[in-house]
């Protein structure tokens, strides 16, 4: 999620105020919400 935030969105780590991660093992995925507005999914 760090790489997504910094590389894809061009933001700095210091701009992250909140980070929520939801794991779904049955999908081999982690869903995230950064600063209550940016969402996404990464394969785990």
PDB file of C-alpha atoms in Angstrom:
ATOM      1  CA  UNK A   1       0.000   0.000   0.000  1.00  0.00           C
ATOM      2  CA  UNK A   2       2.961   2.265   0.629  1.00  0.00           C
ATOM      3  CA  UNK A   3       4.103   1.856  -2.982  1.00  0.00           C
ATOM      4  CA  UNK A   4       0.603   2.440  -4.354  1.00  0.00           C
ATOM      5  CA  UNK A   5       0.242   5.637  -2.327  1.00  0.00           C
ATOM      6  CA  UNK A   6       3.641   7.048  -3.247  1.00  0.00           C
ATOM      7  CA  UNK A   7       4.066   5.821  -6.821  1.00  0.00           C
ATOM      8  CA  UNK A   8       0.533   5.645  -8.247  1.00  0.00           C
ATOM      9  CA  UNK A   9      -0.914   8.643  -6.407  1.00  0.00           C
ATOM     10  CA  UNK A  10       2.304  10.655  -6.121  1.00  0.00           C
ATOM     11  CA  UNK A  11       1.718  11.308  -2.424  1.00  0.00           C
ATOM     12  CA  UNK A  12       4.156  11.266   0.473  1.00  0.00           C
ATOM     13  CA  UNK A  13       3.928   8.884   3.406  1.00  0.00           C
ATOM     14  CA  UNK A  14       3.487  11.868   5.723  1.00  0.00           C
ATOM     15  CA  UNK A  15       0.114  12.556   4.069  1.00  0.00           C
ATOM     16  CA  UNK A  16      -1.362   9.296   5.380  1.00  0.00           C
ATOM     17  CA  UNK A  17      -3.527  10.160   8.366  1.00  0.00           C
ATOM     18  CA  UNK A  18      -5.552   6.926   8.585  1.00  0.00           C
ATOM     19  CA  UNK A  19      -5.101   3.491   7.053  1.00  0.00           C
ATOM     20  CA  UNK A  20      -7.640   0.685   7.389  1.00  0.00           C
ATOM     21  CA  UNK A  21      -6.896  -2.760   5.982  1.00  0.00           C
ATOM     22  CA  UNK A  22      -9.438  -5.544   5.525  1.00  0.00           C
ATOM     23  CA  UNK A  23      -8.107  -9.021   4.773  1.00  0.00           C
ATOM     24  CA  UNK A  24     -10.110 -11.538   2.729  1.00  0.00           C
ATOM     25  CA  UNK A  25      -8.097 -14.766   2.766  1.00  0.00           C
ATOM     26  CA  UNK A  26     -10.663 -16.558   0.591  1.00  0.00           C
ATOM     27  CA  UNK A  27      -9.888 -14.026  -2.167  1.00  0.00           C
ATOM     28  CA  UNK A  28      -6.164 -13.798  -1.338  1.00  0.00           C
ATOM     29  CA  UNK A  29      -6.704 -10.039  -1.142  1.00  0.00           C
ATOM     30  CA  UNK A  30      -6.274  -7.078   1.161  1.00  0.00           C
ATOM     31  CA  UNK A  31      -8.608  -4.126   0.717  1.00  0.00           C
ATOM     32  CA  UNK A  32      -7.492  -0.761   2.041  1.00  0.00           C
ATOM     33  CA  UNK A  33      -8.885   2.695   2.762  1.00  0.00           C
ATOM     34  CA  UNK A  34      -6.430   5.580   3.100  1.00  0.00           C
ATOM     35  CA  UNK A  35      -7.581   8.830   4.726  1.00  0.00           C
ATOM     36  CA  UNK A  36     -11.201   7.663   4.448  1.00  0.00           C
ATOM     37  CA  UNK A  37     -11.256   8.470   0.707  1.00  0.00           C
ATOM     38  CA  UNK A  38      -8.744   6.445  -1.316  1.00  0.00           C
ATOM     39  CA  UNK A  39      -9.593   2.756  -1.684  1.00  0.00           C
ATOM     40  CA  UNK A  40      -8.018  -0.187  -3.388  1.00  0.00           C
ATOM     41  CA  UNK A  41      -7.123  -3.849  -3.385  1.00  0.00           C
ATOM     42  CA  UNK A  42      -3.818  -5.702  -3.380  1.00  0.00           C
ATOM     43  CA  UNK A  43      -3.189  -9.397  -3.880  1.00  0.00           C
ATOM     44  CA  UNK A  44      -1.603 -11.163  -0.936  1.00  0.00           C
TER      45      UNK A  44
END
